[in-house]
Steps between C-alpha positions, in 0.01 A plus 500: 500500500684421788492636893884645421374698193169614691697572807804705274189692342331537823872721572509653239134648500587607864799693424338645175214615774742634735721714230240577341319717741791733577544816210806738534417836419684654260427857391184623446182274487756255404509177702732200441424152544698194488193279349653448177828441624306197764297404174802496272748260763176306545419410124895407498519254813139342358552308213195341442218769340276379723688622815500818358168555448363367874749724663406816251181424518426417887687833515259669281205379691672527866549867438100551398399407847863534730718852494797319342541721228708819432449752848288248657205545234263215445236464231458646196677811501644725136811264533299186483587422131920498611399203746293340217769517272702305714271225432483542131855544435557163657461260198692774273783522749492099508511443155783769383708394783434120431671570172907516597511515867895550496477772282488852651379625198169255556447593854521907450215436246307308712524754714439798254171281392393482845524863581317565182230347611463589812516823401277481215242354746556731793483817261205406283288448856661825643359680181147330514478487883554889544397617131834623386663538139748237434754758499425633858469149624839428377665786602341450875530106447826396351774814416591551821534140567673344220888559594473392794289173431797447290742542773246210615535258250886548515484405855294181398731417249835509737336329762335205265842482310668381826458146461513399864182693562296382250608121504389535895176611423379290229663158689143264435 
């Protein structure tokens, strides 16, 4: 690995920090974050799978001891499993998007796979964390946020499509 990849990841773990922390709120007991959207634009400027998982995962751990989560939260908090899926949807996200890169088609579903699992992941520790039925934890957990993490992943596509963008960030 070289010092310009560690350094680039070194970046990109800081800004992930930085948005992260910061939730909008948005109705009641409904707070919006920009952590997939960060995640998302990271997994597409990264191309190697390894990049992907040192900056999801130093995120992961980072957030256990330093407030850089959603509202300043640290540790291990009901929304733990949403940061953990970031990690785990890495290698899915990689491989789907690793198919066609050019294709829109390819990217969306790498993107679709992603959320999946972070949302799997984030609402199967919701439910055992708090001791909810799956169909309270995904009515607190993921209804009120699914159309607008879509709105999300349409924003990560139109930036990532702009080739400019994406050629600066992946220069090696």
């Amino acid at each position: 690995m070289t010092v310009k990849r560690i350094v680039k990841n070194g970046i990109l773990l800081a800004l992930m920090c930085a948005v992260g922390m910061f939730s909008i709120p948005f109705g009641e007991n409904i707070k919006v974050t920009l952590q997939l959207f960060m995640i998302l634009l990271i997994f597409y400027f990264r191309d190697h799978l390894l990049d992907k998982l040192i900056i999801s995962g130093l995120y992961l751990l980072l957030g256990i001891f330093l407030p850089v989560y959603a509202g300043f939260q640290a540790g291990i908090t009901p929304t733990f499993g949403f940061v953990l899926g970031f990690f785990l949807c890495a290698a899915p996200f990689h491989f789907v998007s690793k198919i066609n890169k050019d294709k829109i088609w390819v990217q969306i579903l790498a993107c679709l796979t992603a959320l999946l699992v972070v949302y799997a992941s984030g609402t199967l520790f919701f439910m055992f964390y708090l001791n909810r039925p799956f169909l309270d934890a995904f009515m607190i957990t993921i209804a009120p946020y699914f159309g607008i993490d879509c709105i999300k992943i349409f924003l990560v596509l139109f930036i990532t499509r702009e080739k400019r963008l994406v050629l600066l960030m992946n220069e090696e």
